[in-house]
Amino acid sequence: MSGELGAIGFIGLGNMGFPMAVRLIDAGHSLVVFDTRPEIVASAVELGAQAASSPRDVADRSETVLASLPSVQASRDVATGPDGVIKGQRVKRFVDLSTVGSTAAQQIQAQLAQRGIAMLDSPVSGGVGGATKGTLALMVSGPREVYDLIAPVLAQLGTPFFVDTKSGAGQTMKLVNNLLAATALATTCEVVVMGVKAGLDPSVMIDVINAGSGATNASRDKFPNSILPRSFDYGFATGLMVKDVRLYLEEAAALGIPSEVAAAVGRLWETVMSEEGAESDFTSAIKPLEAAAGVVVDGRPAG
Ligand code: NAD
């Protein structure tokens, strides 16, 4: 099935990367994988992947390398570091599925171009559920012919949208999307805490919001699945949400546009990170608000 693309490299087998890699294996692709956590590499090997010893090793063994990494620095290291994809003998194209912002994407693209390696930025939206089910939205930018070549691979992961040929454009699109997601979750947490403090039942509140004009992905998905049951297990770390909001604010500042709402949302997420920790699930955003209000938003059935 890997056909003309041959083996595909995949670096970063985390909450998003692992289920994406599994989908590609299940679709019949031959996968060469690397992660700094040997145990997750072993799990992928059990499912049919081949283990590599470094990003460079992945890029020695595959023409197309995908990556799903947790920080701008990790993407830089993997792509252009001393043992990075840039050193690979076989690689022709690098597809970064991570959210790194347009500035970093453009810098990485320029470095890779010096070695004749094409880059697509292709950040994704849709969470772990979307990565598992293959229903992600992929926001792709870069050379159109590279996109056309690998679009069938990306289609295994969800719906690819070609945003622009300009490097970084997909990243800008992703930051816009995530600022909306960050705002919806922060605001929904704030209003539900307010309602509970006033005596409303949080489950009734979410049902009403979802039947009304206040519904968002936060009320339809995150509250019923991870906040009302108090499982806080959505699969997206607070530190990653803060990364994305900071990147949005940096890009908005660079463009010189107003971002008062984004700034307020950013302050709330910085509080969540300092009080709950970068590793906490981002649905923990409700906890500092609960503490300040002296309430607990518990939607579990009584008894
Ligand atoms: P994660 O922390 O769960 O996974 C990252 C993986 O990368 C880990 O397995 C880690 O061991 C590995 N890693 C870190 N540094 C590495 C390196 N130098 N070399 C090789 N492997 C390395 O993160 P995630 O939630 O899967 O997110 C990945 C990217 O996708 C991030 O940019 C995030 O913003 C974005 N994203 C996440 C979600 C989500 O719901 N989790 C949704 C959309 C987009």
Short mmCIF file of C-alpha atoms and ligand atoms in Angstrom, two decimals:
data_model
loop_
_atom_site.label_atom_id
_atom_site.label_comp_id
_atom_site.label_asym_id
_atom_site.label_seq_id
_atom_site.Cartn_x
_atom_site.Cartn_y
_atom_site.Cartn_z
CA MET A 1 0.00 0.00 0.00
CA SER A 2 2.92 2.36 0.65
CA GLY A 3 3.35 2.23 -3.16
CA GLU A 4 5.43 4.96 -4.74
CA LEU A 5 6.02 6.64 -1.39
CA GLY A 6 7.77 3.57 0.05
CA ALA A 7 8.20 3.33 3.81
CA ILE A 8 6.87 6.29 5.76
CA GLY A 9 8.74 7.69 8.78
CA PHE A 10 6.81 8.75 11.87
CA ILE A 11 8.47 10.60 14.77
CA GLY A 12 6.63 11.33 18.03
CA LEU A 13 4.23 8.62 19.18
CA GLY A 14 2.33 10.53 21.85
CA ASN A 15 -1.35 11.07 22.51
CA MET A 16 -1.84 12.13 18.89
CA GLY A 17 1.07 10.49 17.09
CA PHE A 18 0.48 6.95 18.30
CA PRO A 19 -3.12 6.63 17.08
CA MET A 20 -2.17 8.36 13.81
CA ALA A 21 0.69 5.88 13.32
CA VAL A 22 -1.66 2.98 14.07
CA ARG A 23 -4.07 4.23 11.40
CA LEU A 24 -1.28 4.32 8.83
CA ILE A 25 -0.15 0.80 9.75
CA ASP A 26 -3.75 -0.43 9.56
CA ALA A 27 -4.05 1.15 6.10
CA GLY A 28 -1.15 -1.00 4.93
CA HIS A 29 1.72 1.49 5.06
CA SER A 30 5.17 0.35 6.09
CA LEU A 31 6.15 2.60 9.02
CA VAL A 32 9.60 3.45 10.43
CA VAL A 33 9.12 5.05 13.86
CA PHE A 34 11.09 6.92 16.50
CA ASP A 35 10.21 8.41 19.88
CA THR A 36 12.41 9.29 22.86
CA ARG A 37 10.27 6.86 24.91
CA PRO A 38 11.43 3.31 24.05
CA GLU A 39 8.30 1.74 25.54
CA ILE A 40 5.99 3.49 23.09
CA VAL A 41 8.27 2.54 20.19
CA ALA A 42 8.00 -1.08 21.39
CA SER A 43 4.20 -0.81 21.34
CA ALA A 44 4.29 0.43 17.75
CA VAL A 45 6.68 -2.38 16.76
CA GLU A 46 4.21 -4.89 18.20
CA LEU A 47 1.64 -3.48 15.77
CA GLY A 48 3.98 -3.85 12.78
CA ALA A 49 6.19 -0.74 12.72
CA GLN A 50 9.98 -0.85 12.38
CA ALA A 51 11.98 0.89 15.12
CA ALA A 52 14.57 3.54 14.25
CA SER A 53 17.29 4.82 16.58
CA SER A 54 17.02 8.57 15.84
CA PRO A 55 15.24 11.05 13.56
CA ARG A 56 18.27 10.80 11.27
CA ASP A 57 17.88 7.01 11.13
CA VAL A 58 14.18 7.46 10.23
CA ALA A 59 15.22 9.84 7.45
CA ASP A 60 17.88 7.39 6.22
CA ARG A 61 15.14 4.80 5.73
CA SER A 62 12.17 6.76 4.37
CA GLU A 63 11.51 9.44 1.75
CA THR A 64 8.52 10.85 3.61
CA VAL A 65 8.85 11.68 7.33
CA LEU A 66 5.90 12.76 9.48
CA ALA A 67 6.28 14.17 13.00
CA SER A 68 3.90 14.88 15.90
CA LEU A 69 5.89 16.59 18.66
CA PRO A 70 5.04 18.47 21.85
CA SER A 71 7.08 21.69 21.60
CA VAL A 72 8.66 24.08 19.15
CA GLN A 73 12.08 22.99 20.41
CA ALA A 74 11.29 19.31 19.85
CA SER A 75 10.25 20.04 16.25
CA ARG A 76 13.45 22.03 15.69
CA ASP A 77 15.61 19.26 17.21
CA VAL A 78 13.90 16.50 15.26
CA ALA A 79 13.93 18.37 11.95
CA THR A 80 17.22 20.24 11.98
CA GLY A 81 19.17 19.09 15.07
CA PRO A 82 22.55 17.34 14.94
CA ASP A 83 20.87 13.93 14.68
CA GLY A 84 17.85 15.29 12.87
CA VAL A 85 15.87 14.50 9.75
CA ILE A 86 18.02 17.03 7.89
CA LYS A 87 20.95 14.58 8.08
CA GLY A 88 19.02 11.69 6.52
CA GLN A 89 20.24 10.23 3.22
CA ARG A 90 16.90 9.18 1.81
CA VAL A 91 14.37 11.76 2.99
CA LYS A 92 12.72 14.00 0.39
CA ARG A 93 9.88 15.56 2.36
CA PHE A 94 9.10 16.39 5.99
CA VAL A 95 5.54 16.86 7.23
CA ASP A 96 5.17 18.46 10.65
CA LEU A 97 1.81 17.59 12.20
CA SER A 98 2.73 19.50 15.38
CA THR A 99 1.58 23.00 16.33
CA VAL A 100 4.70 25.19 16.28
CA GLY A 101 3.51 28.55 14.92
CA SER A 102 4.31 30.06 11.54
CA THR A 103 7.68 31.60 12.46
CA ALA A 104 9.25 28.32 13.56
CA ALA A 105 7.66 26.48 10.62
CA GLN A 106 9.17 28.96 8.16
CA GLN A 107 12.60 28.73 9.79
CA ILE A 108 12.57 24.93 9.74
CA GLN A 109 11.34 24.96 6.14
CA ALA A 110 14.18 27.27 5.08
CA GLN A 111 16.84 25.09 6.76
CA LEU A 112 15.47 21.90 5.22
CA ALA A 113 15.26 23.56 1.79
CA GLN A 114 19.03 24.14 1.88
CA ARG A 115 19.42 20.36 1.87
CA GLY A 116 16.78 19.87 -0.82
CA ILE A 117 14.15 18.55 1.62
CA ALA A 118 10.62 19.88 1.06
CA MET A 119 8.43 20.67 4.04
CA LEU A 120 4.71 20.82 4.60
CA ASP A 121 3.31 22.20 7.82
CA SER A 122 0.20 20.24 8.62
CA PRO A 123 -1.02 20.91 12.16
CA VAL A 124 -4.15 19.01 13.10
CA SER A 125 -7.34 19.56 15.06
CA GLY A 126 -9.80 17.07 16.48
CA GLY A 127 -8.10 15.64 19.56
CA VAL A 128 -7.17 12.07 20.43
CA GLY A 129 -10.66 10.91 19.40
CA GLY A 130 -10.17 12.41 15.94
CA ALA A 131 -6.67 10.90 15.67
CA THR A 132 -8.04 7.48 16.58
CA LYS A 133 -11.08 7.63 14.28
CA GLY A 134 -9.31 9.36 11.38
CA THR A 135 -11.52 12.44 11.57
CA LEU A 136 -8.89 15.12 12.14
CA ALA A 137 -8.86 18.42 10.27
CA LEU A 138 -5.38 18.85 8.76
CA MET A 139 -4.31 22.38 7.85
CA VAL A 140 -1.61 22.02 5.22
CA SER A 141 0.69 24.55 3.61
CA GLY A 142 3.75 24.24 1.41
CA PRO A 143 4.50 23.14 -2.15
CA ARG A 144 1.30 22.06 -3.90
CA GLU A 145 2.95 19.14 -5.70
CA VAL A 146 4.19 17.70 -2.39
CA TYR A 147 0.71 18.08 -0.96
CA ASP A 148 -0.81 16.31 -3.97
CA LEU A 149 1.65 13.45 -3.54
CA ILE A 150 0.96 12.81 0.13
CA ALA A 151 -2.70 13.87 0.36
CA PRO A 152 -3.80 10.19 0.20
CA VAL A 153 -1.64 9.48 3.29
CA LEU A 154 -3.04 12.50 5.14
CA ALA A 155 -6.56 11.40 4.16
CA GLN A 156 -6.04 8.31 6.34
CA LEU A 157 -5.84 10.68 9.31
CA GLY A 158 -8.80 12.91 8.49
CA THR A 159 -9.70 15.69 6.09
CA PRO A 160 -6.72 17.58 4.67
CA PHE A 161 -7.32 21.25 3.83
CA PHE A 162 -4.77 22.87 1.54
CA VAL A 163 -4.47 26.33 3.12
CA ASP A 164 -1.76 27.96 1.01
CA THR A 165 1.56 27.38 -0.72
CA LYS A 166 3.16 29.80 1.77
CA SER A 167 5.09 28.03 4.51
CA GLY A 168 3.52 28.63 7.94
CA ALA A 169 0.01 29.39 6.66
CA GLY A 170 -1.33 26.10 8.02
CA GLN A 171 0.18 27.01 11.39
CA THR A 172 -1.57 30.39 11.41
CA MET A 173 -4.86 28.62 10.62
CA LYS A 174 -4.26 26.18 13.48
CA LEU A 175 -3.50 28.96 15.99
CA VAL A 176 -6.74 30.70 15.01
CA ASN A 177 -8.67 27.47 15.52
CA ASN A 178 -7.03 26.75 18.86
CA LEU A 179 -7.56 30.22 20.23
CA LEU A 180 -11.27 29.62 19.60
CA ALA A 181 -11.08 26.22 21.32
CA ALA A 182 -9.15 27.72 24.25
CA THR A 183 -11.69 30.52 24.56
CA ALA A 184 -14.71 28.22 24.39
CA LEU A 185 -13.36 25.94 27.08
CA ALA A 186 -12.27 28.79 29.37
CA THR A 187 -15.57 30.63 29.01
CA THR A 188 -17.71 27.52 29.41
CA CYS A 189 -15.79 26.65 32.59
CA GLU A 190 -16.32 30.18 33.90
CA VAL A 191 -20.07 30.29 33.23
CA VAL A 192 -20.76 26.78 34.54
CA VAL A 193 -18.92 27.63 37.79
CA MET A 194 -21.02 30.80 37.99
CA GLY A 195 -24.24 28.81 37.48
CA VAL A 196 -23.31 26.19 40.08
CA LYS A 197 -22.45 28.94 42.56
CA ALA A 198 -25.93 30.37 41.90
CA GLY A 199 -27.47 26.95 42.59
CA LEU A 200 -27.90 25.45 39.10
CA ASP A 201 -27.27 21.77 38.31
CA PRO A 202 -24.20 21.54 36.01
CA SER A 203 -25.57 18.60 33.98
CA VAL A 204 -28.81 20.48 33.33
CA MET A 205 -26.78 23.54 32.39
CA ILE A 206 -24.76 21.61 29.79
CA ASP A 207 -27.92 19.99 28.35
CA VAL A 208 -29.53 23.42 27.97
CA ILE A 209 -26.40 25.03 26.50
CA ASN A 210 -26.13 22.17 24.00
CA ALA A 211 -29.73 22.68 22.90
CA GLY A 212 -29.24 26.44 22.73
CA SER A 213 -27.05 29.07 21.18
CA GLY A 214 -24.13 28.73 23.61
CA ALA A 215 -23.09 25.27 22.40
CA THR A 216 -19.46 24.73 21.40
CA ASN A 217 -17.12 21.79 21.25
CA ALA A 218 -16.38 22.52 24.93
CA SER A 219 -19.99 21.93 25.96
CA ARG A 220 -20.69 19.12 23.49
CA ASP A 221 -17.54 17.09 24.02
CA LYS A 222 -15.20 18.21 26.80
CA PHE A 223 -17.78 18.78 29.54
CA PRO A 224 -19.82 15.56 29.08
CA ASN A 225 -16.74 13.36 28.60
CA SER A 226 -14.08 14.75 30.91
CA ILE A 227 -15.36 17.51 33.23
CA LEU A 228 -18.84 16.49 34.47
CA PRO A 229 -17.60 12.90 35.21
CA ARG A 230 -14.49 14.52 36.78
CA SER A 231 -12.19 12.19 34.87
CA PHE A 232 -10.05 15.04 33.40
CA ASP A 233 -8.74 12.67 30.75
CA TYR A 234 -9.41 14.35 27.40
CA GLY A 235 -5.80 13.76 26.26
CA PHE A 236 -4.48 17.29 25.66
CA ALA A 237 -2.02 18.70 28.18
CA THR A 238 -2.47 22.17 29.71
CA GLY A 239 1.12 22.97 28.69
CA LEU A 240 0.23 22.34 25.04
CA MET A 241 -2.81 24.64 25.27
CA VAL A 242 -0.65 27.36 26.82
CA LYS A 243 1.93 26.85 24.04
CA ASP A 244 -0.74 27.40 21.41
CA VAL A 245 -2.28 30.48 23.09
CA ARG A 246 1.17 32.04 23.56
CA LEU A 247 1.97 31.38 19.89
CA TYR A 248 -1.31 33.04 18.86
CA LEU A 249 -0.57 36.09 21.02
CA GLU A 250 2.96 36.35 19.58
CA GLU A 251 1.67 36.19 16.01
CA ALA A 252 -1.16 38.66 16.70
CA ALA A 253 1.35 41.07 18.31
CA ALA A 254 3.67 40.72 15.31
CA LEU A 255 0.75 41.64 13.05
CA GLY A 256 -0.11 44.61 15.30
CA ILE A 257 -3.78 43.67 15.67
CA PRO A 258 -5.99 43.96 18.77
CA SER A 259 -6.25 40.83 20.90
CA GLU A 260 -7.98 41.81 24.13
CA VAL A 261 -10.11 38.67 24.33
CA ALA A 262 -7.13 36.47 23.49
CA ALA A 263 -5.05 38.23 26.17
CA ALA A 264 -7.71 37.57 28.82
CA VAL A 265 -8.01 33.94 27.72
CA GLY A 266 -4.23 33.69 27.85
CA ARG A 267 -4.12 34.94 31.44
CA LEU A 268 -6.63 32.30 32.48
CA TRP A 269 -4.61 29.52 30.85
CA GLU A 270 -1.39 30.76 32.47
CA THR A 271 -3.19 30.47 35.84
CA VAL A 272 -4.33 26.94 35.01
CA MET A 273 -0.74 25.98 34.18
CA SER A 274 0.76 27.51 37.31
CA GLU A 275 -1.90 25.95 39.58
CA GLU A 276 -2.51 22.57 37.92
CA GLY A 277 0.82 22.00 36.16
CA ALA A 278 1.81 21.72 32.50
CA GLU A 279 1.17 17.97 32.49
CA SER A 280 -2.41 18.27 33.74
CA ASP A 281 -5.17 17.59 31.24
CA PHE A 282 -6.49 20.88 29.84
CA THR A 283 -9.99 20.08 31.07
CA SER A 284 -8.48 20.86 34.53
CA ALA A 285 -9.04 24.51 33.52
CA ILE A 286 -12.17 24.42 35.64
CA LYS A 287 -10.31 23.63 38.88
CA PRO A 288 -8.82 27.07 39.70
CA LEU A 289 -12.23 28.62 38.95
CA GLU A 290 -13.95 26.11 41.25
CA ALA A 291 -11.43 26.84 44.01
CA ALA A 292 -11.93 30.60 43.68
CA ALA A 293 -15.73 30.19 43.76
CA GLY A 294 -15.79 27.53 46.49
CA VAL A 295 -17.84 25.07 44.40
CA VAL A 296 -17.27 21.72 42.67
CA VAL A 297 -18.81 21.08 39.23
CA ASP A 298 -19.77 17.43 39.63
CA GLY A 299 -22.11 15.92 37.06
CA ARG A 300 -21.89 12.33 38.24
CA PRO A 301 -25.15 10.68 39.21
CA ALA A 302 -25.86 10.94 42.95
CA GLY A 303 -24.95 7.95 45.09
P1 NAD B 1 2.40 14.22 23.61
O1 NAD B 1 3.25 14.93 24.61
O2 NAD B 1 1.36 13.27 24.07
O3 NAD B 1 3.32 13.42 22.56
C1 NAD B 1 4.55 13.89 22.09
C2 NAD B 1 5.45 12.69 21.81
O4 NAD B 1 6.68 13.18 21.28
C3 NAD B 1 5.80 11.88 23.06
O5 NAD B 1 5.61 10.51 22.82
C4 NAD B 1 7.25 12.23 23.33
O6 NAD B 1 7.96 11.16 23.96
C5 NAD B 1 7.76 12.47 21.93
N1 NAD B 1 8.93 13.33 21.86
C6 NAD B 1 9.21 14.46 22.55
N2 NAD B 1 10.38 14.99 22.16
C7 NAD B 1 10.86 14.14 21.19
C8 NAD B 1 12.04 14.14 20.40
N3 NAD B 1 12.96 15.11 20.52
N4 NAD B 1 12.21 13.12 19.52
C9 NAD B 1 11.29 12.15 19.39
N5 NAD B 1 10.15 12.09 20.12
C10 NAD B 1 9.95 13.09 21.00
O7 NAD B 1 1.75 15.38 22.70
P2 NAD B 1 0.41 15.25 21.83
O8 NAD B 1 -0.77 15.58 22.67
O9 NAD B 1 0.45 14.00 21.05
O10 NAD B 1 0.62 16.51 20.84
C11 NAD B 1 1.53 16.48 19.75
C12 NAD B 1 1.32 17.73 18.91
O11 NAD B 1 -0.03 17.74 18.41
C13 NAD B 1 1.49 19.03 19.68
O12 NAD B 1 2.08 20.00 18.85
C14 NAD B 1 0.08 19.43 20.03
O13 NAD B 1 -0.05 20.82 20.22
C15 NAD B 1 -0.67 18.94 18.82
N6 NAD B 1 -2.08 18.61 19.04
C16 NAD B 1 -2.48 17.87 20.11
C17 NAD B 1 -3.83 17.57 20.28
C18 NAD B 1 -4.34 16.74 21.44
O14 NAD B 1 -5.57 16.70 21.65
N7 NAD B 1 -3.50 16.09 22.22
C19 NAD B 1 -4.76 18.02 19.35
C20 NAD B 1 -4.33 18.75 18.26
C21 NAD B 1 -2.98 19.05 18.10
#
